[in-house]
């Protein structure tokens, strides 16, 4: 029995140790997070690409199913932005913001990326 | 769209939502603790009998077939398998055709390899046993060994092959590009040809990554064979008990575990960002990450088994507990690939047959996916705890059997925590 108790204690220590770790990736305002829409409202992201760097760094863009999503991308080089799953594409001209607006009607996690520079801009999480 | 850039699982347009954190952890740890305590109290003697167990069954299909070819088929059991292998060869040729001359967009080839073949082998082997052994086209080559397969090589070639495939799927610059897959398949075929010519079919048994993958998963199937070849219906735990320790077995299972773990990691914003800003390049850091994950899984296993050996006063336990990692690996494979098989599997069929249809990307509700994921991981770990417990009451002296399992239990808890954290990340 003592063995079991010890194991329980260890297990909970591990839970306590690891639980918050994953939270940091998704809680708004925490570490590298892209603007996160409130569950009731629409999701809105503004992303800049300069010198092969994505600003803000790629995070999660969470939105409820059926809500409006708007993703504005400004790139310093000519490129193409692509929302996987939804298969939406927009041409990026250097320095000119391009906006993708759509309704989030597919659930899951979808990468938003550029085609030529192959950068992940954000991951759209629709639940 | 060509799947350029970093796409999880080699192909696919979507990945799964994170699962609710509290329920996942609470359920997993409750199940592990309860099973560990119950086993310690109630299960004092080893119950699994490996390849001696099971109820003999006869495959009814050949005897009942009223076809002209019945005698021909039933007269030589090998013929049926031969036909299966020729069909598998034709299917492989069809997939190769797509990869070689298929269109740049909406090419069915990568879907056939990554979804129907690689992921499809998991449920097929879980239900029917070692299916790729029965269908492996390389077994059409004559079994004329020039040398005996070196025993110390064991599963190492398969471990290397599986690592190479995992790298191609998760790290390669363009995993879904036909050229990438063709290169992998050419190297794979060359290795199997050379191995079979040198060592006969004994090579395929240990060296063909896909046959080893399917055979190991097939140990969890209710259909199996005893040591004497009798076809039996058996408790999957008996099948699991029949996994014979061999060099490289731990490495093979750790590659499977580490690969799925890395697959989970590669979707987290932290890692996506690290890959994109890495000074050594995306492929360089990806390779390092994959190798580190596999090494981490293996070191954790070796460390816990070393402590278990110290407590139990027994040496050389590592290989003899490797089978208990197998249900865990299968649990992760199911958790990672369930939605991919259901959603992209349809897409693969639609593309491969040129059907005029769309696969429904909302075919499975997020709640269903999350439930399957948590159940697969938790059941996998509980099965691992049961298998490890049975093995330790057999191998360790009775007074130390329960204490000796504590490191194993800690190992399971670490894996569960790691696996769930990756699903939640």
XYZ file of C-alpha atoms in Angstrom, chain A residues 11-12 14-15, chain B residues 24-35 378 409 412-414 416-417 420:
24
model
C 1.647 11.013 -10.123
C 0.108 14.147 -8.689
C 3.830 15.184 -12.162
C 0.364 16.502 -12.942
C -8.007 13.930 -19.516
C -5.565 14.044 -16.620
C -8.110 13.036 -13.993
C -9.313 10.064 -16.018
C -5.847 8.901 -16.946
C -4.414 9.009 -13.449
C -7.494 7.505 -11.826
C -7.320 4.599 -14.277
C -3.585 4.084 -13.764
C -3.685 4.272 -9.966
C -6.749 2.044 -9.659
C -5.307 -0.568 -11.995
C -5.764 5.617 -21.145
C 4.396 2.565 -12.835
C 3.661 4.757 -17.329
C 2.703 7.922 -15.438
C 5.473 9.866 -17.181
C 0.735 9.350 -19.869
C 1.569 12.837 -18.684
C -1.688 13.940 -22.750
